[in-house]
Tab-separated table of C-alpha atoms in Angstrom:
chain	number	residue	atom	x	y	z
H	85	UNK	CA	2.196	-39.559	33.932
H	86	UNK	CA	-0.620	-37.458	35.433
H	87	UNK	CA	1.807	-35.885	37.870
H	88	UNK	CA	4.148	-34.970	35.009
H	89	UNK	CA	1.362	-33.376	32.953
H	90	UNK	CA	0.103	-31.406	35.934
H	91	UNK	CA	3.562	-30.170	36.967
H	92	UNK	CA	3.361	-26.813	35.107
H	93	UNK	CA	0.110	-26.055	36.959
H	94	UNK	CA	1.373	-26.609	40.490
H	95	UNK	CA	1.379	-23.524	42.652
H	96	UNK	CA	5.165	-23.562	43.045
H	97	UNK	CA	5.620	-23.772	39.237
H	98	UNK	CA	3.769	-20.528	38.647
H	99	UNK	CA	5.099	-17.041	39.298
H	100	UNK	CA	3.235	-14.963	41.901
H	101	UNK	CA	-0.102	-13.524	40.807
H	102	UNK	CA	1.277	-9.976	40.941
H	103	UNK	CA	3.977	-10.821	38.395
H	104	UNK	CA	1.450	-12.538	36.125
H	105	UNK	CA	-0.790	-9.475	36.314
H	106	UNK	CA	2.208	-7.284	35.535
H	107	UNK	CA	2.944	-9.426	32.487
H	108	UNK	CA	-0.675	-9.090	31.302
H	109	UNK	CA	-0.453	-5.296	31.582
H	110	UNK	CA	2.860	-5.296	29.690
H	111	UNK	CA	1.264	-7.332	26.906
H	112	UNK	CA	-1.625	-4.869	26.707
H	113	UNK	CA	0.929	-2.076	26.393
H	114	UNK	CA	2.584	-3.882	23.477
H	115	UNK	CA	-0.837	-4.067	21.765
H	116	UNK	CA	-1.040	-0.271	21.788
H	117	UNK	CA	1.441	-0.306	18.909
H	118	UNK	CA	-1.169	-1.949	16.672
H	119	UNK	CA	-3.668	-0.031	14.547
H	120	UNK	CA	-5.602	2.147	15.158
H	121	UNK	CA	-3.452	3.442	18.008
H	122	UNK	CA	-0.007	3.119	16.433
H	123	UNK	CA	1.816	3.967	19.687
H	124	UNK	CA	4.990	2.087	18.715
H	125	UNK	CA	6.974	3.772	21.497
H	126	UNK	CA	4.532	2.444	24.112
H	127	UNK	CA	4.789	-1.001	22.526
H	128	UNK	CA	8.592	-0.915	22.941
H	129	UNK	CA	8.245	0.073	26.600
H	130	UNK	CA	5.749	-2.725	27.202
H	131	UNK	CA	7.977	-5.233	25.415
H	132	UNK	CA	10.990	-4.184	27.477
H	133	UNK	CA	9.064	-4.451	30.743
H	134	UNK	CA	7.750	-7.899	29.823
H	135	UNK	CA	11.264	-9.017	28.891
H	136	UNK	CA	12.562	-7.857	32.293
H	137	UNK	CA	9.947	-10.008	34.022
H	138	UNK	CA	10.711	-13.056	31.878
H	139	UNK	CA	14.505	-12.762	32.050
H	140	UNK	CA	14.341	-12.672	35.842
H	141	UNK	CA	13.154	-16.287	35.735
H	142	UNK	CA	15.636	-19.109	35.277
H	143	UNK	CA	13.055	-21.910	35.414
H	144	UNK	CA	11.541	-22.598	31.962
H	145	UNK	CA	8.040	-23.313	33.247
H	146	UNK	CA	7.825	-20.073	35.223
H	147	UNK	CA	9.240	-18.086	32.283
H	148	UNK	CA	6.654	-19.742	30.019
H	149	UNK	CA	3.873	-18.689	32.377
H	150	UNK	CA	5.038	-15.065	32.177
H	151	UNK	CA	5.279	-15.231	28.376
H	152	UNK	CA	1.787	-16.692	28.242
H	153	UNK	CA	0.401	-13.980	30.526
H	154	UNK	CA	2.007	-11.303	28.353
H	155	UNK	CA	0.428	-12.909	25.313
H	156	UNK	CA	-3.002	-12.971	26.961
H	157	UNK	CA	-2.766	-9.225	27.623
H	158	UNK	CA	-1.503	-8.509	24.124
H	159	UNK	CA	-4.024	-10.544	22.151
H	160	UNK	CA	-6.975	-9.571	24.358
H	161	UNK	CA	-6.155	-5.873	23.892
H	162	UNK	CA	-5.273	-6.093	20.188
H	163	UNK	CA	-8.047	-8.464	19.113
H	164	UNK	CA	-10.993	-7.589	21.305
H	165	UNK	CA	-12.859	-6.993	18.029
H	166	UNK	CA	-13.109	-10.794	17.664
H	167	UNK	CA	-16.384	-10.559	19.605
H	168	UNK	CA	-18.009	-8.400	16.911
H	169	UNK	CA	-19.175	-11.215	14.550
H	170	UNK	CA	-21.137	-12.727	17.433
H	171	UNK	CA	-22.873	-9.426	18.127
H	172	UNK	CA	-24.316	-9.097	14.610
H	173	UNK	CA	-27.147	-11.335	15.834
H	174	UNK	CA	-26.729	-10.979	19.618
H	175	UNK	CA	-29.918	-12.795	20.558
H	176	UNK	CA	-28.641	-15.965	18.886
H	177	UNK	CA	-24.859	-15.773	19.144
H	178	UNK	CA	-24.096	-13.071	21.725
H	179	UNK	CA	-23.435	-15.620	24.480
H	180	UNK	CA	-20.466	-16.923	22.464
H	181	UNK	CA	-18.668	-13.555	22.328
H	182	UNK	CA	-16.763	-13.714	25.646
H	183	UNK	CA	-15.723	-17.300	24.963
H	184	UNK	CA	-14.373	-16.290	21.537
H	185	UNK	CA	-12.196	-13.587	23.099
H	186	UNK	CA	-10.972	-15.821	25.928
H	187	UNK	CA	-10.128	-18.739	23.635
H	188	UNK	CA	-8.459	-16.474	21.066
H	189	UNK	CA	-6.313	-14.625	23.617
H	190	UNK	CA	-5.325	-17.647	25.676
H	191	UNK	CA	-4.740	-19.829	22.616
H	192	UNK	CA	-2.547	-17.385	20.709
H	193	UNK	CA	-0.717	-16.630	23.952
H	194	UNK	CA	0.706	-20.172	23.836
H	195	UNK	CA	3.101	-18.932	21.149
H	196	UNK	CA	4.419	-16.335	23.594
H	197	UNK	CA	4.617	-19.030	26.284
H	198	UNK	CA	7.018	-20.806	23.935
H	199	UNK	CA	9.109	-17.628	23.724
H	200	UNK	CA	9.258	-17.390	27.511
H	201	UNK	CA	10.177	-21.055	27.808
H	202	UNK	CA	12.937	-20.590	25.224
H	203	UNK	CA	14.480	-17.787	27.258
H	204	UNK	CA	15.158	-19.960	30.305
H	205	UNK	CA	16.829	-22.870	28.523
H	206	UNK	CA	20.256	-21.241	28.391
H	207	UNK	CA	22.892	-20.399	31.007
H	208	UNK	CA	23.745	-16.747	31.474
H	209	UNK	CA	21.585	-13.666	31.128
H	210	UNK	CA	22.942	-12.742	27.682
H	211	UNK	CA	22.047	-16.163	26.289
H	212	UNK	CA	18.627	-15.998	27.911
H	213	UNK	CA	18.038	-12.637	26.207
H	214	UNK	CA	19.036	-14.133	22.861
H	215	UNK	CA	16.790	-17.119	23.551
H	216	UNK	CA	13.865	-14.789	24.195
H	217	UNK	CA	14.536	-12.912	20.936
H	218	UNK	CA	14.625	-16.188	19.020
H	219	UNK	CA	11.517	-17.398	20.838
H	220	UNK	CA	9.487	-14.371	19.820
H	221	UNK	CA	10.816	-14.529	16.253
H	222	UNK	CA	10.020	-18.223	15.889
H	223	UNK	CA	6.609	-17.661	17.495
H	224	UNK	CA	5.641	-15.032	14.916
H	225	UNK	CA	7.003	-17.214	12.106
H	226	UNK	CA	5.075	-20.253	13.335
H	227	UNK	CA	1.899	-18.218	13.819
H	228	UNK	CA	2.102	-17.254	10.154
H	229	UNK	CA	1.880	-20.885	9.001
H	230	UNK	CA	0.731	-23.353	11.690
H	231	UNK	CA	-2.850	-24.628	11.257
H	232	UNK	CA	-3.249	-22.550	8.056
H	233	UNK	CA	-1.718	-19.562	9.872
H	234	UNK	CA	-3.035	-16.485	11.627
H	235	UNK	CA	-0.391	-13.720	11.364
H	236	UNK	CA	-2.572	-11.006	12.900
H	237	UNK	CA	-1.098	-8.527	15.424
H	238	UNK	CA	2.492	-9.672	14.892
H	239	UNK	CA	4.973	-7.748	17.005
H	240	UNK	CA	6.496	-6.142	13.904
H	241	UNK	CA	3.135	-4.670	12.892
H	242	UNK	CA	3.701	-1.822	15.349
H	243	UNK	CA	5.850	-0.164	12.641
H	244	UNK	CA	3.296	-0.159	9.802
H	245	UNK	CA	2.527	3.541	10.158
H	246	UNK	CA	6.226	4.520	10.357
H	247	UNK	CA	9.134	4.556	7.881
H	248	UNK	CA	10.538	1.407	9.556
H	249	UNK	CA	7.798	-0.593	7.815
H	250	UNK	CA	9.680	-0.132	4.529
H	251	UNK	CA	12.186	-2.743	5.751
H	252	UNK	CA	9.484	-5.332	5.050
H	253	UNK	CA	10.436	-5.001	1.380
H	254	UNK	CA	13.681	-6.796	2.335
H	255	UNK	CA	12.855	-8.827	5.435
H	256	UNK	CA	9.075	-9.270	5.515
H	257	UNK	CA	6.780	-9.055	8.557
H	258	UNK	CA	8.709	-11.637	10.589
H	259	UNK	CA	11.872	-9.636	9.949
H	260	UNK	CA	10.164	-6.585	11.434
H	261	UNK	CA	9.267	-8.650	14.496
H	262	UNK	CA	12.819	-9.931	14.936
H	263	UNK	CA	14.217	-6.411	14.577
H	264	UNK	CA	11.775	-5.121	17.201
H	265	UNK	CA	12.479	-7.739	19.841
H	266	UNK	CA	16.229	-7.650	19.179
H	267	UNK	CA	16.674	-3.899	19.666
H	268	UNK	CA	14.595	-3.998	22.867
H	269	UNK	CA	15.637	-7.259	24.509
H	270	UNK	CA	19.331	-7.741	23.682
H	271	UNK	CA	20.466	-4.738	25.784
H	272	UNK	CA	18.618	-6.303	28.738
H	273	UNK	CA	20.939	-9.292	28.517
H	274	UNK	CA	23.941	-7.252	29.686
H	275	UNK	CA	25.366	-7.980	33.162
H	276	UNK	CA	24.739	-4.581	34.747
H	277	UNK	CA	23.263	-1.162	33.986
H	278	UNK	CA	26.485	0.314	32.664
H	279	UNK	CA	26.890	-2.515	30.161
H	280	UNK	CA	23.241	-2.247	29.212
H	281	UNK	CA	23.799	1.400	28.392
H	282	UNK	CA	26.644	0.474	26.065
H	283	UNK	CA	24.663	-2.259	24.344
H	284	UNK	CA	21.696	0.077	23.948
H	285	UNK	CA	23.736	2.405	21.739
H	286	UNK	CA	24.029	-0.018	18.780
H	287	UNK	CA	20.369	-1.014	19.257
H	288	UNK	CA	19.269	2.607	18.945
H	289	UNK	CA	21.636	3.018	15.994
H	290	UNK	CA	20.083	0.017	14.223
H	291	UNK	CA	16.602	1.399	14.768
H	292	UNK	CA	17.678	4.843	13.559
H	293	UNK	CA	19.253	3.253	10.485
H	294	UNK	CA	16.027	1.379	9.731
H	295	UNK	CA	14.033	4.591	10.103
H	296	UNK	CA	16.455	6.396	7.768
H	297	UNK	CA	16.327	3.646	5.158
H	298	UNK	CA	12.547	3.842	5.284
H	299	UNK	CA	12.597	7.596	4.736
H	300	UNK	CA	14.999	7.091	1.823
H	301	UNK	CA	12.715	4.538	0.180
H	302	UNK	CA	9.671	6.742	0.658
H	303	UNK	CA	11.530	9.656	-0.967
H	304	UNK	CA	12.429	7.731	-4.126
H	305	UNK	CA	10.783	9.106	-7.292
H	306	UNK	CA	7.501	7.603	-8.411
H	307	UNK	CA	7.679	4.990	-11.152
H	308	UNK	CA	5.599	6.081	-14.167
H	309	UNK	CA	2.971	3.734	-15.569
H	310	UNK	CA	3.050	3.186	-19.336
H	311	UNK	CA	-0.709	3.571	-19.631
H	312	UNK	CA	-3.039	4.830	-16.883
H	313	UNK	CA	-5.494	2.378	-15.328
H	314	UNK	CA	-8.566	4.005	-13.792
H	315	UNK	CA	-10.636	2.066	-11.286
H	316	UNK	CA	-13.752	2.950	-9.279
H	317	UNK	CA	-14.102	1.445	-5.790
H	318	UNK	CA	-17.699	1.228	-4.535
H	319	UNK	CA	-18.520	1.321	-0.805
H	320	UNK	CA	-22.263	0.935	0.032
H	321	UNK	CA	-21.920	0.840	3.854
H	322	UNK	CA	-24.294	-2.103	4.164
H	323	UNK	CA	-24.011	-2.895	7.860
H	324	UNK	CA	-23.834	-6.609	8.500
H	325	UNK	CA	-26.937	-6.852	10.688
H	326	UNK	CA	-28.966	-5.188	7.898
H	327	UNK	CA	-27.200	-6.548	4.822
H	328	UNK	CA	-29.413	-9.568	4.148
H	329	UNK	CA	-32.692	-8.303	5.592
H	330	UNK	CA	-35.621	-8.712	3.190
H	331	UNK	CA	-36.533	-5.036	3.484
H	332	UNK	CA	-32.947	-3.756	3.049
H	333	UNK	CA	-31.011	-5.808	0.518
H	334	UNK	CA	-32.625	-4.116	-2.483
H	335	UNK	CA	-31.778	-0.683	-1.057
H	336	UNK	CA	-28.092	-1.643	-0.793
H	337	UNK	CA	-28.115	-3.201	-4.258
H	338	UNK	CA	-29.645	-0.072	-5.804
H	339	UNK	CA	-27.177	2.079	-3.864
H	340	UNK	CA	-24.225	0.231	-5.395
H	341	UNK	CA	-25.824	0.426	-8.824
H	342	UNK	CA	-26.255	4.199	-8.474
H	343	UNK	CA	-22.678	4.672	-7.240
H	344	UNK	CA	-21.434	2.671	-10.218
H	345	UNK	CA	-23.453	4.752	-12.663
H	346	UNK	CA	-22.106	8.119	-11.489
H	347	UNK	CA	-20.293	10.044	-14.256
H	348	UNK	CA	-16.511	9.933	-14.160
H	349	UNK	CA	-14.021	12.604	-15.156
H	350	UNK	CA	-11.977	9.934	-16.958
H	351	UNK	CA	-12.802	6.727	-18.795
H	352	UNK	CA	-12.948	3.901	-16.259
H	353	UNK	CA	-11.283	0.559	-16.897
H	354	UNK	CA	-12.926	-1.312	-14.004
H	355	UNK	CA	-15.585	-0.861	-11.300
H	356	UNK	CA	-15.201	-2.933	-8.133
H	357	UNK	CA	-17.924	-3.956	-5.676
H	358	UNK	CA	-16.936	-5.436	-2.292
H	359	UNK	CA	-17.103	-9.000	-0.985
H	360	UNK	CA	-20.555	-10.679	-1.131
H	361	UNK	CA	-21.960	-7.443	-2.541
H	362	UNK	CA	-25.143	-8.997	-3.938
H	363	UNK	CA	-27.769	-11.088	-2.115
H	364	UNK	CA	-28.106	-13.855	-4.707
H	365	UNK	CA	-25.970	-16.551	-6.285
H	366	UNK	CA	-23.918	-16.181	-9.452
H	367	UNK	CA	-25.946	-18.863	-11.207
H	368	UNK	CA	-28.850	-17.088	-12.834
H	369	UNK	CA	-27.371	-13.612	-12.265
H	370	UNK	CA	-27.176	-12.763	-16.000
H	371	UNK	CA	-29.984	-10.151	-15.821
H	372	UNK	CA	-28.191	-8.403	-12.966
H	373	UNK	CA	-24.900	-8.147	-14.859
H	374	UNK	CA	-26.701	-6.938	-17.996
H	375	UNK	CA	-28.437	-4.248	-15.941
H	376	UNK	CA	-25.130	-3.250	-14.350
H	377	UNK	CA	-23.473	-3.014	-17.775
H	378	UNK	CA	-26.239	-0.739	-18.947
H	379	UNK	CA	-25.970	1.472	-15.862
H	380	UNK	CA	-22.203	1.881	-16.176
H	381	UNK	CA	-22.165	2.488	-19.914
H	382	UNK	CA	-20.237	-0.699	-20.606
H	383	UNK	CA	-17.475	-0.521	-18.005
H	384	UNK	CA	-16.096	-3.927	-16.921
H	385	UNK	CA	-16.890	-4.837	-13.311
H	386	UNK	CA	-15.622	-7.048	-10.500
H	387	UNK	CA	-18.380	-8.067	-8.089
H	388	UNK	CA	-18.162	-10.038	-4.857
H	389	UNK	CA	-20.758	-12.797	-5.110
H	390	UNK	CA	-21.441	-16.318	-3.870
H	391	UNK	CA	-21.886	-19.274	-6.168
H	392	UNK	CA	-23.002	-22.886	-5.988
H	393	UNK	CA	-21.576	-25.919	-7.749
H	394	UNK	CA	-23.447	-29.071	-6.864
H	395	UNK	CA	-23.810	-29.031	-3.084
H	396	UNK	CA	-20.757	-26.830	-2.585
H	397	UNK	CA	-20.762	-23.069	-2.081
H	398	UNK	CA	-17.943	-20.653	-2.865
H	399	UNK	CA	-17.106	-17.109	-1.790
H	400	UNK	CA	-16.243	-15.645	-5.168
H	401	UNK	CA	-15.285	-12.583	-7.169
H	402	UNK	CA	-16.912	-12.476	-10.603
H	403	UNK	CA	-15.435	-10.424	-13.448
H	404	UNK	CA	-17.799	-9.251	-16.196
H	405	UNK	CA	-17.023	-7.410	-19.417
H	406	UNK	CA	-18.718	-4.277	-20.725
H	407	UNK	CA	-21.551	-6.328	-22.198
H	408	UNK	CA	-22.385	-7.951	-18.865
H	409	UNK	CA	-20.849	-11.335	-19.737
H	410	UNK	CA	-19.013	-13.055	-16.862
H	411	UNK	CA	-15.534	-13.697	-18.252
H	412	UNK	CA	-13.792	-15.120	-15.179
H	413	UNK	CA	-14.468	-16.114	-11.583
H	414	UNK	CA	-12.050	-16.302	-8.664
H	415	UNK	CA	-13.001	-18.486	-5.688
H	416	UNK	CA	-11.565	-17.678	-2.277
H	417	UNK	CA	-9.275	-20.512	-1.254
H	418	UNK	CA	-7.743	-19.462	2.104
H	419	UNK	CA	-10.878	-19.685	4.219
H	420	UNK	CA	-11.430	-18.613	7.822
H	421	UNK	CA	-11.464	-21.708	10.083
H	422	UNK	CA	-14.790	-22.001	11.951
H	423	UNK	CA	-15.941	-18.754	10.308
H	424	UNK	CA	-16.269	-20.023	6.726
H	425	UNK	CA	-15.744	-23.737	7.203
H	426	UNK	CA	-15.192	-26.319	9.943
H	427	UNK	CA	-11.754	-27.963	9.791
H	428	UNK	CA	-11.969	-31.664	8.887
H	429	UNK	CA	-15.676	-31.182	8.201
H	430	UNK	CA	-15.514	-33.108	4.926
H	431	UNK	CA	-13.576	-35.912	6.603
H	432	UNK	CA	-16.222	-36.178	9.309
H	433	UNK	CA	-18.838	-36.683	6.591
H	434	UNK	CA	-17.364	-40.139	6.008
H	435	UNK	CA	-18.603	-41.039	9.511
H	436	UNK	CA	-22.059	-39.595	8.900
H	437	UNK	CA	-21.410	-36.192	10.533
H	438	UNK	CA	-22.463	-34.119	7.541
H	439	UNK	CA	-23.528	-31.018	9.508
H	440	UNK	CA	-19.959	-29.711	9.325
H	441	UNK	CA	-19.136	-30.769	5.756
H	442	UNK	CA	-18.535	-28.098	3.143
H	443	UNK	CA	-19.250	-30.718	0.477
H	444	UNK	CA	-22.797	-30.841	1.853
H	445	UNK	CA	-23.214	-27.070	1.598
H	446	UNK	CA	-22.383	-26.393	5.247
H	447	UNK	CA	-19.816	-23.629	4.898
H	448	UNK	CA	-17.704	-22.602	1.943
H	449	UNK	CA	-15.443	-24.869	-0.059
H	450	UNK	CA	-11.973	-23.555	-0.979
H	451	UNK	CA	-11.123	-22.555	-4.507
H	452	UNK	CA	-8.156	-24.064	-6.379
H	453	UNK	CA	-5.659	-21.436	-5.217
H	454	UNK	CA	-4.193	-18.009	-6.002
H	455	UNK	CA	-3.936	-16.987	-9.628
H	456	UNK	CA	-3.699	-13.916	-11.821
H	457	UNK	CA	-6.612	-12.679	-13.934
H	458	UNK	CA	-5.997	-10.753	-17.136
H	459	UNK	CA	-8.448	-7.858	-17.343
H	460	UNK	CA	-7.170	-6.380	-20.578
H	461	UNK	CA	-6.926	-2.597	-20.210
H	462	UNK	CA	-7.112	-2.931	-16.420
H	463	UNK	CA	-3.982	-5.112	-16.403
H	464	UNK	CA	-3.089	-8.440	-14.836
H	465	UNK	CA	-4.632	-8.555	-11.366
H	466	UNK	CA	-4.102	-10.771	-8.321
H	467	UNK	CA	-7.515	-11.027	-6.587
H	468	UNK	CA	-7.759	-11.499	-2.823
H	469	UNK	CA	-10.949	-11.889	-0.829
H	470	UNK	CA	-10.950	-10.479	2.706
H	471	UNK	CA	-8.797	-12.662	5.004
H	472	UNK	CA	-6.453	-13.674	2.173
H	473	UNK	CA	-4.711	-10.278	2.335
H	474	UNK	CA	-3.369	-11.254	5.775
H	475	UNK	CA	-0.964	-13.819	4.286
H	476	UNK	CA	2.141	-12.636	2.403
H	477	UNK	CA	2.846	-16.222	1.345
H	478	UNK	CA	-0.498	-16.304	-0.479
H	479	UNK	CA	0.431	-13.202	-2.477
H	480	UNK	CA	3.696	-14.844	-3.527
H	481	UNK	CA	2.027	-18.200	-4.301
H	482	UNK	CA	0.433	-16.933	-7.497
H	483	UNK	CA	3.767	-17.349	-9.300
H	484	UNK	CA	3.864	-14.622	-11.922
H	485	UNK	CA	3.999	-11.012	-10.793
H	486	UNK	CA	0.745	-9.052	-11.286
H	487	UNK	CA	0.398	-5.413	-12.261
H	488	UNK	CA	-1.564	-4.775	-9.074
H	489	UNK	CA	-3.431	-6.483	-6.241
H	490	UNK	CA	-7.211	-6.271	-5.813
H	491	UNK	CA	-8.772	-7.006	-2.440
H	492	UNK	CA	-12.515	-7.126	-1.858
H	493	UNK	CA	-13.669	-7.445	1.723
H	494	UNK	CA	-16.609	-7.163	4.079
H	495	UNK	CA	-15.152	-5.649	7.244
H	496	UNK	CA	-18.646	-5.082	8.592
H	497	UNK	CA	-17.982	-8.227	10.646
H	498	UNK	CA	-15.085	-6.535	12.472
H	499	UNK	CA	-16.870	-3.678	14.225
H	500	UNK	CA	-15.857	-0.025	14.056
H	501	UNK	CA	-13.033	0.388	16.561
H	502	UNK	CA	-9.966	-1.665	15.695
H	503	UNK	CA	-10.606	-4.609	13.356
H	504	UNK	CA	-11.092	-2.696	10.075
H	505	UNK	CA	-8.062	-0.489	10.768
H	506	UNK	CA	-5.858	-3.489	11.477
H	507	UNK	CA	-7.070	-5.158	8.283
H	508	UNK	CA	-6.184	-2.036	6.291
H	509	UNK	CA	-2.765	-1.929	7.969
H	510	UNK	CA	-2.122	-5.500	6.845
H	511	UNK	CA	-3.035	-4.555	3.272
H	512	UNK	CA	-0.551	-1.691	3.414
H	513	UNK	CA	2.150	-4.081	4.581
H	514	UNK	CA	1.413	-6.471	1.686
H	515	UNK	CA	1.953	-3.579	-0.730
H	516	UNK	CA	5.304	-2.724	0.886
H	517	UNK	CA	6.501	-6.339	0.922
H	518	UNK	CA	5.697	-6.910	-2.728
H	519	UNK	CA	6.320	-3.410	-4.109
H	520	UNK	CA	2.867	-3.625	-5.680
H	521	UNK	CA	-0.094	-1.249	-5.565
H	522	UNK	CA	-3.144	-2.626	-3.796
H	523	UNK	CA	-6.740	-1.480	-4.200
H	524	UNK	CA	-9.396	-2.600	-1.739
H	525	UNK	CA	-13.173	-2.264	-1.914
H	526	UNK	CA	-14.727	-2.745	1.533
H	527	UNK	CA	-18.429	-3.042	2.216
H	528	UNK	CA	-18.466	-0.689	5.228
H	529	UNK	CA	-14.920	0.632	4.774
H	530	UNK	CA	-12.115	1.304	4.673
H	531	UNK	CA	-11.929	1.268	0.855
H	532	UNK	CA	-8.541	2.528	-0.279
H	533	UNK	CA	-5.917	2.792	-2.988
H	534	UNK	CA	-2.417	1.999	-1.734
H	535	UNK	CA	0.837	2.466	-3.636
H	536	UNK	CA	3.791	0.081	-3.720
H	537	UNK	CA	5.341	1.760	-0.672
H	538	UNK	CA	2.256	1.276	1.457
H	539	UNK	CA	0.982	4.854	1.295
H	540	UNK	CA	-2.775	5.406	1.165
H	541	UNK	CA	-3.278	7.741	-1.788
H	542	UNK	CA	-7.072	7.881	-1.545
H	543	UNK	CA	-9.660	6.308	0.741
H	544	UNK	CA	-13.262	6.272	1.900
H	545	UNK	CA	-13.536	6.358	5.698
H	546	UNK	CA	-15.238	3.724	7.784
H	547	UNK	CA	-19.016	4.041	7.637
H	548	UNK	CA	-19.085	6.296	4.568
H	549	UNK	CA	-21.284	5.775	1.514
H	550	UNK	CA	-19.585	6.593	-1.759
H	551	UNK	CA	-17.203	5.692	-4.540
H	552	UNK	CA	-13.703	6.845	-5.381
H	553	UNK	CA	-12.081	6.915	-8.801
H	554	UNK	CA	-8.363	6.214	-8.600
H	555	UNK	CA	-5.494	5.844	-11.009
H	556	UNK	CA	-3.685	2.622	-10.152
H	557	UNK	CA	-0.093	3.444	-9.136
H	558	UNK	CA	2.700	1.722	-11.036
H	559	UNK	CA	4.321	-1.415	-9.687
H	560	UNK	CA	7.829	-1.058	-8.276
H	561	UNK	CA	10.645	-3.437	-9.213
H	562	UNK	CA	10.357	-6.817	-7.442
H	563	UNK	CA	11.504	-6.580	-3.832
H	564	UNK	CA	13.897	-9.053	-2.199
H	565	UNK	CA	11.030	-10.306	-0.049
H	566	UNK	CA	8.790	-10.850	-3.079
H	567	UNK	CA	11.505	-13.116	-4.511
H	568	UNK	CA	12.496	-15.080	-1.389
H	569	UNK	CA	9.674	-14.776	1.143
H	570	UNK	CA	10.267	-15.920	4.719
H	571	UNK	CA	12.970	-18.477	3.919
H	572	UNK	CA	15.977	-16.213	4.663
H	573	UNK	CA	14.530	-15.090	7.995
H	574	UNK	CA	13.606	-18.651	8.907
H	575	UNK	CA	17.123	-19.812	8.028
H	576	UNK	CA	18.648	-17.008	10.118
H	577	UNK	CA	16.557	-17.938	13.147
H	578	UNK	CA	17.467	-21.602	12.744
H	579	UNK	CA	21.173	-20.730	12.467
H	580	UNK	CA	21.110	-18.550	15.575
H	581	UNK	CA	19.225	-21.230	17.483
H	582	UNK	CA	21.817	-23.832	16.461
H	583	UNK	CA	24.627	-21.482	17.516
H	584	UNK	CA	22.993	-20.934	20.899
H	585	UNK	CA	22.560	-24.683	21.374
H	586	UNK	CA	26.192	-25.291	20.396
H	587	UNK	CA	27.349	-22.691	22.914
H	588	UNK	CA	25.332	-24.352	25.661
H	589	UNK	CA	26.691	-27.784	24.703
H	590	UNK	CA	30.259	-26.446	24.692
H	591	UNK	CA	29.820	-24.998	28.192
H	592	UNK	CA	28.378	-28.251	29.515
H	593	UNK	CA	31.354	-30.214	28.217
């Protein structure tokens, strides 16, 4: 048994170190397609080079090693910002930062190891190429759901800043990933260079068609809104290492109050403060909301705030009317594992290990789930708090279709180089998928108003202090993806996998 488990780690089961290093560099090249770089062309080159390395292997274990190495390079380069939360208080948590990056990159790379392993299960180079396409597609699909999901830096995200991203309205983010790997990898499955040239022609044509369809969708006329909705997004730029300091929190609170009180050229229907915008709990916050109502002249507000029920704490968004009365509260329900709660922490409490239990106040407890909130003149809103905007399935889970999506977030945890830009890119993709406008108020930025085709119509840059008044764009008609989600793409991948397995079985017999 021990010998069997150790077999993948024997020297002869691994490709040479030079090939593994090459795969790591290819993966890093693929990451250059992610925000803020957006070099999709470099991502395609890196993906093609990695595929060449993997397809040269006919042994599943060695192909899996190369896929894993490519994944390590990709996730280390795309998600290096994962160290930033540990550097907010470096004296206490800084030692954890390198471990967080190593564990994140090597752990997520296991999904790419699966893709490499899949490529070598089939006879013939063409089938291996198809196996690699299916492996990457299934990996991105699984990463969107397994262990609560973490669909960050999917391969298809390289298109978010291009017209190709509009295809997400039909096929979703996994569809973008499958399109990407298919147009790059399938030509590499041809027998020789002349055949590869021929197969490349339809791949380029498919990509050109997707680009053209995206341009067509972007050129469609704007849908008028029956009645304008005017919203103010407040961005205080309260850096995370200063946010809760005793000598700073009042400054940030007064800053948000002053930004909210600024005169507006039009009558506002809602003012939005970002995630955890105030340094106290919702219980007993009545004087604060009354003061805010007086400062704004009676404009309804949505404020990111924490609240306590019994021994449980919630990351919440409180909605107050023009008189300062809290009329509704949304509790974040899709929490960040190990960041906002410890998985199985409540279960461990049954054995006396209460230090990890959310029910004992150690971490947040999840809310009941996604739901719409009727804000009267401001319309029916789907609230999302930070990380929840990463999951298209969460947007669809609310059931009824909202007028618009509201995201409040504190991207001060993500640094200033890549994390906030990737989070904004994900929000843009949610808008495209659903055909819904999305407004986001971010503590340190990037606060933005996004239309139903994913275009940023107004924004406050990272690190800016200010507020923007925006007219909420109209919702587009429901998209195919908003109706069906990932089921069609999952069914297609399963069908193609079954067809590939049948072909292999037919050849064997």
